[in-house]
Coordinates of C-alpha atoms (C1' of nucleotides) in Angstrom, one line a residue:
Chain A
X1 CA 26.8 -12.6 -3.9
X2 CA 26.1 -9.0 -2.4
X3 CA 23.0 -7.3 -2.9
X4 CA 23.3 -5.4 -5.9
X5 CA 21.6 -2.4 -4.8
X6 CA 23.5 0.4 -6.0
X7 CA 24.2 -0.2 -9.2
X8 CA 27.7 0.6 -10.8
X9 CA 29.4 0.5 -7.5
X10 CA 30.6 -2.9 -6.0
X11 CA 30.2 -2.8 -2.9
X12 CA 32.5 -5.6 -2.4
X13 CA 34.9 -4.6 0.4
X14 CA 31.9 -2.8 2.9
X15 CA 29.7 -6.4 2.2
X16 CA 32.8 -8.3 3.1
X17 CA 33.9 -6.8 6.4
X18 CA 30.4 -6.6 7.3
X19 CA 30.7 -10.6 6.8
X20 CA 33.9 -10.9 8.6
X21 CA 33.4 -8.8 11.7
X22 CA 29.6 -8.7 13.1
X23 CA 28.7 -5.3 13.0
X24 CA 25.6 -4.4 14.4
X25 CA 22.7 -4.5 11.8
X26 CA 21.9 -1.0 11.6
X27 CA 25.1 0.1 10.6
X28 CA 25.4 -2.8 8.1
X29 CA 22.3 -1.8 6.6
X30 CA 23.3 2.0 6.3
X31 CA 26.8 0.9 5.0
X32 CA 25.2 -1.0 2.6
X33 CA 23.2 1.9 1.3
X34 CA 26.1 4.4 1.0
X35 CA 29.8 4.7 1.2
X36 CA 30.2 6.0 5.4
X37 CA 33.5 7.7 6.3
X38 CA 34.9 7.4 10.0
X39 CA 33.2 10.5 10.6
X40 CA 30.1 8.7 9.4
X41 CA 30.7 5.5 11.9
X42 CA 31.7 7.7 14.7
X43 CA 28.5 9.4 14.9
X44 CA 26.8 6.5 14.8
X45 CA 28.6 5.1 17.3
X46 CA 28.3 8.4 19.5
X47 CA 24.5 8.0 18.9
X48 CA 24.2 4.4 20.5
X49 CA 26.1 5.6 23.2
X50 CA 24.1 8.5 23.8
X51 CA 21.3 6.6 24.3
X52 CA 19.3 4.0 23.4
X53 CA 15.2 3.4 23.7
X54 CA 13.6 0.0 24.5
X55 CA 10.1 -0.2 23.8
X56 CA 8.6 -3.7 25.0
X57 CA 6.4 -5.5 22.1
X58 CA 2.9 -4.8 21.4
X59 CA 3.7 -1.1 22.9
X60 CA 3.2 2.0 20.6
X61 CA 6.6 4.0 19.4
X62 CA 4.8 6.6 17.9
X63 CA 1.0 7.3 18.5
X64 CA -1.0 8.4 15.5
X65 CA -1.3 12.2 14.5
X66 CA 1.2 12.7 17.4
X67 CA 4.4 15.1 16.1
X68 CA 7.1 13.1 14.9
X69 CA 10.1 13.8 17.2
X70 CA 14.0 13.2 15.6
X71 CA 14.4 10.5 13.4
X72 CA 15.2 7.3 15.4
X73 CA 17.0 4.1 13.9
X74 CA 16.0 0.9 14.6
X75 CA 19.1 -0.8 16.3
X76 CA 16.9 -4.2 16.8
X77 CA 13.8 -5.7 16.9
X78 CA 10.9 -5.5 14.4
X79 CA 8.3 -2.1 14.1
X80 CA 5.5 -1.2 11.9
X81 CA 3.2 1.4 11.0
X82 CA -0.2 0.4 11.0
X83 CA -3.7 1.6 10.4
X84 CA -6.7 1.3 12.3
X85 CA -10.6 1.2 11.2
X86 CA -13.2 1.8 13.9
X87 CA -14.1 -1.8 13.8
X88 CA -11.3 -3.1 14.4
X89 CA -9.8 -3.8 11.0
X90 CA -6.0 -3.3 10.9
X91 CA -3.4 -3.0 8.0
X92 CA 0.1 -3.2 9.0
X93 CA 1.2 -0.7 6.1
X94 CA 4.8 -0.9 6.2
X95 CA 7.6 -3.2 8.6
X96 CA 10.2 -1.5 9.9
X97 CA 13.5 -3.7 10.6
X98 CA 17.1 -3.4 12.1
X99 CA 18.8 -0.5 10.5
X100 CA 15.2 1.2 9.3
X101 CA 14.6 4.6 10.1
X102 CA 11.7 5.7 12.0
X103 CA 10.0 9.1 11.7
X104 CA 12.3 10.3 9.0
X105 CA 9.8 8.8 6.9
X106 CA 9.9 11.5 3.7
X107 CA 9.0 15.0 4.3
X108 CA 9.9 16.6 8.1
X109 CA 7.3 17.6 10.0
X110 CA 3.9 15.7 9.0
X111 CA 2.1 14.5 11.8
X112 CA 2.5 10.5 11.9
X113 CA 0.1 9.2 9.6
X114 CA -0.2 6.0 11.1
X115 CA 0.9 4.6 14.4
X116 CA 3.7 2.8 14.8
X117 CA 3.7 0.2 16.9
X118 CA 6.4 -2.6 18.2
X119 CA 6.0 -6.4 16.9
X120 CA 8.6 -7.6 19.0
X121 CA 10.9 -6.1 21.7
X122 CA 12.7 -3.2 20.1
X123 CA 15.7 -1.0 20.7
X124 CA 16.2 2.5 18.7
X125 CA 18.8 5.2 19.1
X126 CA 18.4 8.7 17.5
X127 CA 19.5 9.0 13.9
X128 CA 22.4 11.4 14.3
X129 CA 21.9 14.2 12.2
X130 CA 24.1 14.2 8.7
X131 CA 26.5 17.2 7.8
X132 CA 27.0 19.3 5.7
X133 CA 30.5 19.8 3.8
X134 CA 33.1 17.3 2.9
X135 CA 32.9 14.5 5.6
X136 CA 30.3 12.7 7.2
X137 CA 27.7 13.3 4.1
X138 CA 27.4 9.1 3.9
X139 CA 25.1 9.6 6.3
X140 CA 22.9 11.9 4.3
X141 CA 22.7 9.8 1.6
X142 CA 22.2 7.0 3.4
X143 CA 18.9 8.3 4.8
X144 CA 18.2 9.6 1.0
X145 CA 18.4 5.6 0.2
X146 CA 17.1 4.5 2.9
X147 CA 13.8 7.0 2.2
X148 CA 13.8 5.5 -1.3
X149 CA 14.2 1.9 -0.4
X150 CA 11.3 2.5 1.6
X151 CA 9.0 4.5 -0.8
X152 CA 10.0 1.4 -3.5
X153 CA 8.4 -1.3 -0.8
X154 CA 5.5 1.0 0.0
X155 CA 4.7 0.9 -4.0
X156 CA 5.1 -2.7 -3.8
X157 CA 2.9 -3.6 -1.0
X158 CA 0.8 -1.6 -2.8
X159 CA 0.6 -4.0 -5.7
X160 CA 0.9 -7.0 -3.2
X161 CA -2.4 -6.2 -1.6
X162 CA -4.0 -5.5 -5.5
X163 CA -3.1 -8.1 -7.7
X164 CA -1.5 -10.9 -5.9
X165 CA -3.0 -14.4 -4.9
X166 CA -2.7 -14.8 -0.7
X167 CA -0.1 -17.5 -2.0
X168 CA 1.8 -15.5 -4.1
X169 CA 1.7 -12.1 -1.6
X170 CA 3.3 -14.6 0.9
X171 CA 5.8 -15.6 -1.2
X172 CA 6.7 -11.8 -2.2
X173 CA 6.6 -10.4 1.6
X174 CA 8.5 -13.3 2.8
X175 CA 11.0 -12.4 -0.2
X176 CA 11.3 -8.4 0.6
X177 CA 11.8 -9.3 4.4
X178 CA 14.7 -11.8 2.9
X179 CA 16.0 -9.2 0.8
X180 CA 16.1 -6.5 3.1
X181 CA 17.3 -8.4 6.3
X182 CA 20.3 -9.8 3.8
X183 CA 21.1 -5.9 4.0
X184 CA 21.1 -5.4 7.4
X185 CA 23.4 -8.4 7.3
X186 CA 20.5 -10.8 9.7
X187 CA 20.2 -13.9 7.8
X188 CA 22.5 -16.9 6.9
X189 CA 21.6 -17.7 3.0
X190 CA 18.6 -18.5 2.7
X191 CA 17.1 -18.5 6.5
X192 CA 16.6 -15.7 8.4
X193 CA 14.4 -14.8 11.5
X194 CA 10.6 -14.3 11.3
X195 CA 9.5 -13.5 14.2
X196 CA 6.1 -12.2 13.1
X197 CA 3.0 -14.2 14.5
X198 CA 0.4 -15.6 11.7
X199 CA -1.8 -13.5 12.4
X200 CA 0.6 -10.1 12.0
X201 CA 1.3 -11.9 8.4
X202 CA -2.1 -11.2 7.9
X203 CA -2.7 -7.9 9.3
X204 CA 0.4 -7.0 6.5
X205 CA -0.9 -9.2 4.0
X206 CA -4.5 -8.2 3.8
X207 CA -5.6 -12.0 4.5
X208 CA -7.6 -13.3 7.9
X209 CA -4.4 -15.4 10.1
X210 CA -6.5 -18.5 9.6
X211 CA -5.9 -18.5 5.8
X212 CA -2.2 -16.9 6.1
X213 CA -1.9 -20.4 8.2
X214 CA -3.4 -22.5 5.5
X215 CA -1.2 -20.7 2.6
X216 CA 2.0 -21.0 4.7
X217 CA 1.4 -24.9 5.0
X218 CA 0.8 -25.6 1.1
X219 CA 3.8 -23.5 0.7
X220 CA 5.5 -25.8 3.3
X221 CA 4.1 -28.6 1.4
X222 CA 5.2 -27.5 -1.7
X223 CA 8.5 -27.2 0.1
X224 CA 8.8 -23.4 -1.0
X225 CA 9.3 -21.9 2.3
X226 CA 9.8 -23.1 5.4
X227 CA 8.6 -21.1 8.7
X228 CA 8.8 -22.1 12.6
X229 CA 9.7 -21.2 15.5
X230 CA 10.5 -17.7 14.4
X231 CA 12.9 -18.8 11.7
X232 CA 11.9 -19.2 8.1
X233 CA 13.8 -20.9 5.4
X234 CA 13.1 -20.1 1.4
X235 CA 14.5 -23.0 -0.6
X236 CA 14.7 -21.4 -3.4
X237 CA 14.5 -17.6 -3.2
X238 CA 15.0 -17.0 -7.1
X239 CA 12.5 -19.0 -8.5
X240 CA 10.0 -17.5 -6.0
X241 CA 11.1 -14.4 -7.0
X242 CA 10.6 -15.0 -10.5
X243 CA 7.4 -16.8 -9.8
X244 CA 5.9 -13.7 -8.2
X245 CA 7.0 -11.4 -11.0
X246 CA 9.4 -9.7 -7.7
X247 CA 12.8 -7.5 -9.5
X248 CA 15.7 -6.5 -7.5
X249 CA 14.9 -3.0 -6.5
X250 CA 17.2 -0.3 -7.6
X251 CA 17.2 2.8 -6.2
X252 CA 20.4 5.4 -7.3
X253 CA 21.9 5.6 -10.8
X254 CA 25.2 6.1 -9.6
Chain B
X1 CA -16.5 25.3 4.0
X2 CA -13.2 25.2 2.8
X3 CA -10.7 22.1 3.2
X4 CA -9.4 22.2 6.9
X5 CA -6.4 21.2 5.8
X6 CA -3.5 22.4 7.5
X7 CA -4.7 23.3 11.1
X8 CA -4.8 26.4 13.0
X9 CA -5.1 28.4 9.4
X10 CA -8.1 29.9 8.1
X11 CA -7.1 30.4 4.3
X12 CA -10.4 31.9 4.3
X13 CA -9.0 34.7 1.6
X14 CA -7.1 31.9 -0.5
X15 CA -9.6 29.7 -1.2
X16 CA -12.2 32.5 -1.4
X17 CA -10.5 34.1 -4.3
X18 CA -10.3 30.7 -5.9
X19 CA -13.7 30.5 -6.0
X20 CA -14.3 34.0 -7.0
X21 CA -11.4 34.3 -9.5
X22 CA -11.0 30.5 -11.8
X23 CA -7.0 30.4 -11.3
X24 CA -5.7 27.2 -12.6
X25 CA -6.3 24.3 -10.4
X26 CA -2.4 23.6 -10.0
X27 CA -2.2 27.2 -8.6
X28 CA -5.5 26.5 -6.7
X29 CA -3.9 23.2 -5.1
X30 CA 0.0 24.4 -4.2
X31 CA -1.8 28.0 -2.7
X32 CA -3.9 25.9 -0.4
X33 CA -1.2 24.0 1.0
X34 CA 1.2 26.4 1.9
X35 CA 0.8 30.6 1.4
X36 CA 2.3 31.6 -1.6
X37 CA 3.6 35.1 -2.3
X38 CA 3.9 37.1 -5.3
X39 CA 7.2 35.7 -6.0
X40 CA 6.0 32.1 -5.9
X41 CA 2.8 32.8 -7.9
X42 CA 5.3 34.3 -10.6
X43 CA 7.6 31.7 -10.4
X44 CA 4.9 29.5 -11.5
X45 CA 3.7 31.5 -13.9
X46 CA 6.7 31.9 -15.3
X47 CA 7.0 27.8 -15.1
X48 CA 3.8 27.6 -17.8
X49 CA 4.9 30.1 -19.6
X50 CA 8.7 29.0 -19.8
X51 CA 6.7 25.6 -22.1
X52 CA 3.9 23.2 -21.0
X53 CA 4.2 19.6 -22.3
X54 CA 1.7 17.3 -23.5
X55 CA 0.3 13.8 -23.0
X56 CA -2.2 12.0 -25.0
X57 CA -4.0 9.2 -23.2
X58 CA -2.3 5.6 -22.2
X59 CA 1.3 7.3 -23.1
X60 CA 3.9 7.0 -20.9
X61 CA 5.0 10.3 -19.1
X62 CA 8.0 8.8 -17.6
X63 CA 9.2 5.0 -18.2
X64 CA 9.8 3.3 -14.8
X65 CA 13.6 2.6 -14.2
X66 CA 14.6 5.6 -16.3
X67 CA 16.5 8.7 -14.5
X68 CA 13.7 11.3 -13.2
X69 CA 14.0 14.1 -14.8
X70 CA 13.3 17.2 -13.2
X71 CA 10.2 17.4 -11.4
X72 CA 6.8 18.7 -12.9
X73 CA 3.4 19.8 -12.2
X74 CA -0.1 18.6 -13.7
X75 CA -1.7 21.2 -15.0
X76 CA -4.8 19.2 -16.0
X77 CA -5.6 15.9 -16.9
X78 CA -4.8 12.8 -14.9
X79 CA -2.2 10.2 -14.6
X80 CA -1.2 7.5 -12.2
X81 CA 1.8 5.3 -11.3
X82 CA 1.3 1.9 -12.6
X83 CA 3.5 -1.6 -11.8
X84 CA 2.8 -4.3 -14.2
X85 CA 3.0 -8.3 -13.7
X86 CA 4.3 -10.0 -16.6
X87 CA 1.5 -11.8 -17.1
X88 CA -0.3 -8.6 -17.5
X89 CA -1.9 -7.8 -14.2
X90 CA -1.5 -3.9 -13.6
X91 CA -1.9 -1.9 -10.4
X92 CA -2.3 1.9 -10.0
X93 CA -0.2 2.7 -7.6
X94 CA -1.2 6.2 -7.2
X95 CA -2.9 8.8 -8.8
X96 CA -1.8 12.2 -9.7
X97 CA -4.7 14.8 -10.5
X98 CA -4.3 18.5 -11.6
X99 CA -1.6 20.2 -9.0
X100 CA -0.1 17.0 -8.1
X101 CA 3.8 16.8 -8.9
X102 CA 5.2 14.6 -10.9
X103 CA 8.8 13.1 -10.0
X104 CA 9.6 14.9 -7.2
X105 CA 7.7 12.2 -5.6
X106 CA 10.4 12.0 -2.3
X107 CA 13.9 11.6 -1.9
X108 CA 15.9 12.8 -5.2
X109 CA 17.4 11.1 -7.4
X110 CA 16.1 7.7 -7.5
X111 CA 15.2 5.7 -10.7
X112 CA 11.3 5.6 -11.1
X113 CA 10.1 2.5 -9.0
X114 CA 6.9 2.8 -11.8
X115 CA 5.9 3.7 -14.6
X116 CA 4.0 7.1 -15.3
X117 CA 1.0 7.2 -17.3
X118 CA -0.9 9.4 -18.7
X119 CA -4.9 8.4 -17.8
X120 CA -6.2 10.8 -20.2
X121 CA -4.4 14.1 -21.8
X122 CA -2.2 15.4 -19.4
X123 CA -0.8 18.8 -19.5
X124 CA 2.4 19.7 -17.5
X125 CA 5.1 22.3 -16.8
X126 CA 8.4 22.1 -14.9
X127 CA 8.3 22.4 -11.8
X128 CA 9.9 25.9 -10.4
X129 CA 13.2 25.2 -8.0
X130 CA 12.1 26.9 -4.8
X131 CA 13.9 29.6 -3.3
X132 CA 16.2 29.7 -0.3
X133 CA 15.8 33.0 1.2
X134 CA 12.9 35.9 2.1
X135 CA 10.7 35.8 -0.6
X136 CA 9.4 32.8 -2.6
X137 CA 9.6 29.7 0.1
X138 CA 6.1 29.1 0.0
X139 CA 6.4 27.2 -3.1
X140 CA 9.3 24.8 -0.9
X141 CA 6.6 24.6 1.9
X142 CA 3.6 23.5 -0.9
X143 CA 6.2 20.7 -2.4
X144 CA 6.6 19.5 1.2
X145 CA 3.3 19.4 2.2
X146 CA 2.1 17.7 -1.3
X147 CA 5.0 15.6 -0.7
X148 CA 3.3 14.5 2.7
X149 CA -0.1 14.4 1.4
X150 CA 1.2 11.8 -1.4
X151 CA 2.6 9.6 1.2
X152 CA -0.6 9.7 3.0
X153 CA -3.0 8.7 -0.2
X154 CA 0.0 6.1 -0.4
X155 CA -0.9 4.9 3.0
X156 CA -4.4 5.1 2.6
X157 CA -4.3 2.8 -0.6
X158 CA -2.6 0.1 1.5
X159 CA -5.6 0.1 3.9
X160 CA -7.7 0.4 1.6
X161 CA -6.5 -2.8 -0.7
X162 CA -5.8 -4.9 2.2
X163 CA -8.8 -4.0 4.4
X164 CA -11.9 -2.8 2.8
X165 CA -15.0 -4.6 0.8
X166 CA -15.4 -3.7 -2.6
X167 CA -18.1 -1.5 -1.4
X168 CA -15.7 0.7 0.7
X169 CA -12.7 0.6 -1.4
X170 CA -15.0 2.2 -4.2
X171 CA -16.6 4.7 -1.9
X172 CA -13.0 5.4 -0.2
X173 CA -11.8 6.3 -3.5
X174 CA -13.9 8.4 -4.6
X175 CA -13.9 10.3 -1.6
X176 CA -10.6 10.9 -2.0
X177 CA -11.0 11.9 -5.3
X178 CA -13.2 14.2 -4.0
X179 CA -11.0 15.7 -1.7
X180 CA -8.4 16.2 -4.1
X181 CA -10.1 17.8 -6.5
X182 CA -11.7 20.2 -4.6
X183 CA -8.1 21.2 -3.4
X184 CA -7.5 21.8 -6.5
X185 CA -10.6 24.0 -7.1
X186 CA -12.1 21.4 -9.2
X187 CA -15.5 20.0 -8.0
X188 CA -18.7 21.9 -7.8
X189 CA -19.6 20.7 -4.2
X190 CA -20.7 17.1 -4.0
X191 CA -19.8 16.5 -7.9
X192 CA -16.2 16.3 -9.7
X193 CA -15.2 15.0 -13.1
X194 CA -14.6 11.3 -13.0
X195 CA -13.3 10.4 -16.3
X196 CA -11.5 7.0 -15.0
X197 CA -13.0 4.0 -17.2
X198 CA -14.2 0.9 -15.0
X199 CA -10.8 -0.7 -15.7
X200 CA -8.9 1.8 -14.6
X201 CA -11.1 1.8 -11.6
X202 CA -10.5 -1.8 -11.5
X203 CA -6.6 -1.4 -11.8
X204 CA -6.7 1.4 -9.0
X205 CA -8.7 -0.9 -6.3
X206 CA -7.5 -3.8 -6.9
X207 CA -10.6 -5.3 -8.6
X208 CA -11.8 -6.6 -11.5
X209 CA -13.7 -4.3 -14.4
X210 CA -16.9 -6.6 -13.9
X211 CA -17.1 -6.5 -10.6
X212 CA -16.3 -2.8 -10.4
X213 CA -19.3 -2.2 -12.7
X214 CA -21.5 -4.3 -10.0
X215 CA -20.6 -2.3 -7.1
X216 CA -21.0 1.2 -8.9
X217 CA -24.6 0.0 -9.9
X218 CA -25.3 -0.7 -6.1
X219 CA -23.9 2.4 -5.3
X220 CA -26.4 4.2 -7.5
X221 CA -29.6 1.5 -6.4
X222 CA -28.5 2.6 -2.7
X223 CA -28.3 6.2 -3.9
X224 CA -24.8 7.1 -2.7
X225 CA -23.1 7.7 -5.7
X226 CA -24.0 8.5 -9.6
X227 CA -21.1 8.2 -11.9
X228 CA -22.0 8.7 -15.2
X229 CA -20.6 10.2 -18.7
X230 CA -17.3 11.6 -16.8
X231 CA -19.0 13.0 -14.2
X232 CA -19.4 11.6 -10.2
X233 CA -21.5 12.9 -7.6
X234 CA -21.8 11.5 -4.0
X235 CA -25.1 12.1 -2.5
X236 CA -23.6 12.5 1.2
X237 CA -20.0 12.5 1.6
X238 CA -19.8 12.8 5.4
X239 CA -22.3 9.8 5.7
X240 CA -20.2 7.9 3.3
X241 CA -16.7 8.6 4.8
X242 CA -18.2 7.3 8.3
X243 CA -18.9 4.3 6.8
X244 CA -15.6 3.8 5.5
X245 CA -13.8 5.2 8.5
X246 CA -11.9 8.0 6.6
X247 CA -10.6 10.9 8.0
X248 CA -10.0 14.4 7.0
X249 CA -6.6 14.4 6.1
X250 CA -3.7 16.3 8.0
X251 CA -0.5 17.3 7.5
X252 CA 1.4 20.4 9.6
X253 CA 0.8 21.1 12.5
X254 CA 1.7 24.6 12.4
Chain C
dC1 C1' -23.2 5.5 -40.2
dG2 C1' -19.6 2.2 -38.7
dC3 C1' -16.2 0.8 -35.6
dG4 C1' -13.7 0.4 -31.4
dT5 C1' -14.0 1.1 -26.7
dT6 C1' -16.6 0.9 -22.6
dC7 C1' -20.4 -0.7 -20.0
dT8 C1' -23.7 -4.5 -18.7
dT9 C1' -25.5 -8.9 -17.8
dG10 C1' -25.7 -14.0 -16.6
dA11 C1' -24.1 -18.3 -15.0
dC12 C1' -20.6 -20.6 -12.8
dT13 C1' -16.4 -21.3 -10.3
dG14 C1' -13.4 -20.7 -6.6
dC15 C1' -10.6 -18.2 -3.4
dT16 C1' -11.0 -16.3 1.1
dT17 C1' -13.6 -15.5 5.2
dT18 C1' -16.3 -16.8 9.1
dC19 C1' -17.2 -19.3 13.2
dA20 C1' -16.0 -22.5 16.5
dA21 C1' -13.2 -25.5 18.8
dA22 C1' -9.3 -28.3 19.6
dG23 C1' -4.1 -28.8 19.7
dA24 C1' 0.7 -26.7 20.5
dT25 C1' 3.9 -23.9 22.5
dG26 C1' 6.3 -21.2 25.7
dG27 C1' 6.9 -18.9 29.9
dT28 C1' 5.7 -18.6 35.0
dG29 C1' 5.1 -19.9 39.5
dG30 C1' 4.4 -23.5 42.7
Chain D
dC1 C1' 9.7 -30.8 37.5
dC2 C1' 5.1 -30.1 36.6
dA3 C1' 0.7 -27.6 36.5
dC4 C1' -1.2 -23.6 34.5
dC5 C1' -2.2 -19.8 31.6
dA6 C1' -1.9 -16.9 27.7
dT7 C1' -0.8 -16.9 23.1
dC8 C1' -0.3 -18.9 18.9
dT9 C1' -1.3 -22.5 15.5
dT10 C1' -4.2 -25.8 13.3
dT11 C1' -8.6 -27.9 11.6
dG12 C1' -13.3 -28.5 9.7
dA13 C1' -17.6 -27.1 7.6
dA14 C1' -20.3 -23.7 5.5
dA15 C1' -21.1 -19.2 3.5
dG16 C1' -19.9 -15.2 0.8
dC17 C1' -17.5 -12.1 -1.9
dA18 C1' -15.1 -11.5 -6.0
dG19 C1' -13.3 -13.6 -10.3
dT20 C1' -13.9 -15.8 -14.9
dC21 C1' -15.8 -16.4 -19.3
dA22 C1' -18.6 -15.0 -22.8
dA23 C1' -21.8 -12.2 -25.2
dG24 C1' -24.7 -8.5 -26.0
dA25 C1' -25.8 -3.3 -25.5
dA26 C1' -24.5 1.3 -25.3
dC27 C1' -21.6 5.0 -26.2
dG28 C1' -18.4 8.2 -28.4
dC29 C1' -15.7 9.4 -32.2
dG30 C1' -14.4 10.1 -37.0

DNA sequence: CGCGTTCTTGACTGCTTTCAAAGATGGTGG
DNA sequence: CCACCATCTTTGAAAGCAGTCAAGAACGCG
C-alpha cells in the first residue's frame, strides 16, 4: 500500500511507476509529495546535471550561523543538523535523507541555526527554483510539503525526546526513518538501510550509545526490529507504531 | 541594553519608545523584529480593532488535525502546542507568549500537527495579510523573522530535551522565557510573569511535576532563580546562560 | 469559610549513565 | 592473504538522576 500522505488524492499511478522504473530517490520523494509536470522533472533533471556536490562523511555541509546559500536537495546519502554544547554534548536535531531539502528549511534567509553536518558520504544538487504561472508549480508545492513534513517530524522528535522510554524513542525513530525512506522509494517492505552508527542513534535519541546498544538488543530479542550491518528490518511496523502511540502524518487537506 | 537581536541595527528609538510609551506587547515584539511603518502599525491596529477573540484557560484554540484557519496574533496570555499519548502523557511542544503568531507557524496550508491550547486566558486578533508593495512590508519581514525565531526555540527545545539535566533544562527555559518576554516589552529586567503551573513546567521539559518542584527549590537554595505567585526572577542571567551554553539568539543577517 | 487546584515532602524504585575494557568489523597496506 | 589500525559494538559493575506513589500543606477563588 502507498503512503497515504496526501489525503484525498491517490497517488496510485506516481507510487507505481516509481515501483516499476528506479527513479532516483529524490525525485520519488518530491513526486510523492506533489503532482510534478514534465516541466517539473526537467528541471530537476537539468539541476543534477548542472552539478552535483559530494561532501565526504563526518564533514560539515553547512557551518553554524554561516548564511544559508540556495536550497540544496539531498540526491543521496544521510545529513543532519545538529547542535553543540561547549562540553561536548551533541543533539542531532533533525536527519536529513534522500530527496530532503537542505537550507530551505522554513523562512529564507536566517542564518543556519544549527550545523549540518554529513553522517555518511553525501551527494546534493541545488534545488531548482519553482515557477510561477501554469507549469512547473509541482515543484513549489513540493517544497511547501516537504517544509511541512519536516516541521511535523521536528514536533515529533520533540515529544520523542520528552515523553518517550529510550525503548520506545527507538522504536518511533526507527519507524519515521521507515516511513520516510518508503517515500523516497529506499526500502523493500519492511527493511531498509540504517546506516547510522549507535552512537549517532544516540546523539538523535537523547540516550548515551552504550544504552542505544542495550535497547537495540532487547528489541532484537524481542524480535521487534532487527539492525546490522547498516540494514534494519522492523517485523512488524504497525504494531510498533501503535505501540508507540506514532499516527500517519498528514500534512495537506487537499 | 536592548535585545541585539537582529545584527548590524541599533533599534535604539524602537525599543526606547516601548519603554517610554506601554504599546501592546504584540506591537512591542513584531516592531522589534523588523521596522514597521505607519501603515503596518495601522494595519494592526486596525487587526484589534476589526475583533479580538477570547480563550479561557486549558481550552483549545485550534484542534490538531483541523484546517488552520487564518493566522493570528497573541495579544496576551499564553498558549502552547501540545501532542498527547494515549495513555495520557502530554508534551508542550512549543510555547507561544504575547506577539507570537498563531497558525502561521510555516509553510501554509497544512493541517495542525498539534493541538493549540490555551495556558491561561488568551487574547487574540487576526493576523493582518502583509502588503506587497512600498509601504506596509515590514509587517511580512516581522512574520518572517518570528517565523525563524519559532524554528529556532523549536530547535532549542530538542537540545534541550535530549541533552540537558534537569537543572539546565529548567534554567534554559526560563531564560528563554526571559528573552521572549522582554521582546515583547514584558519583563521588568531580571523579572517576568511566570504563570506556568509545575505541570505545565513538567509537560514543557519533559519532566515530571515532582521533580520539577525539586529542582525549582534548588534553584532558589542556590539563589539563581525565585519563582513564586506568577512571578520569576533570575538573579544573574548571563551567569546562568553560560552554564547552560545558550546563546543570544540570531536571525538576519542584514 | 470551603473546596479544588497547586505545591511540597518522603521513601522507594528503576531507568539511564558512567567508566572501563574486551570483542568485532572493515578497510588498508605489506 | 594476513597483519594492523581505526571505528564500532558489546559487556559488567556501580552510581545517580529522575520517576512513582501517596499524603499532607498551602494557596486562590467563589
Amino acid at each position: 500500500m502507498p503512503h497515504q500522505l496526501v489525503s484525498g488524492q491517490s497517488g496510485g499511478t506516481r507510487m507505481t511507476s516509481a515501483a516499476t522504473v528506479a527513479l532516483p530517490p529524490a525525485i520519488t520523494r518530491l513526486a510523492a509529495l506533489a503532482p510534478l509536470d514534465a516541466e517539473d522533472m526537467a528541471a530537476l533533471q537539468a539541476a543534477t546535471a548542472a552539478g552535483i556536490r559530494r561532501i565526504p562523511a563526518r564533514r560539515e555541509v553547512l557551518g553554524e550561523g554561516h548564511p544559508v546559500p540556495q536550497a540544496q536537495i539531498v540526491l543521496s546519502g544521510w545529513a543532519c543538523r545538529v547542535q553543540m554544547l561547549s562540553d561536548g554534548r551533541r543533539q542531532i536535531v533533525s536527519l536529513m535523507l534522500p530527496g530532503d531539502l537542505i537550507g530551505m528549511c522554513r523562512q529564507r534567509d536566517p542564518l543556519a541555526s544549527s550545523s549540518v553536518l554529513a553522517l555518511t558520504d553525501v551527494v546534493t544538487c541545488l534545488a531548482p527554483e519553482p515557477r510561477q504561472g501554469q507549469h512547473g508549480t509541482g515543484l513549489a508545492e513540493a517544497y511547501a510539503v516537504s517544509g511541512a513534513l519536516d516541521e511535523l517530524y521536528l514536533l515529533r522528535h520533540i515529544t520523542r525526546l520528552g515523553r518517550l522510554s529510550a525503548y520506545e524513542r527507538t522504536a518511533d525513530l526507527l519507524l519515521e526513518i521507515h516511513e520516510r525512506l518508503t517515500l523516497a522509494g529506499i526500502a523493500s517492505g519492511n527493511m531498509f538501510p540504517m546506516p547510522l552508527t549507535q552512537e549517532m542513534l544516540a546523539d538523535t535519541l537523547g540516550l548515551t550509545s552504550v544504552h542505544v546498544n542495550r535497547t537495540l538488543q532487547t528489541m532484537r530479542r524481542d524480535g521487534s526490529v532487527s539492525l546490522r550491518a547498516g540494514t534494519a528490518v522492523l517485523s512488524d511496523p504497525a504494531h510498533l507504531a501503535n505501540m508507540v502511540d506514532r499516527r500517519p502524518p498528514r500534512v495537506t487537506s487537499r
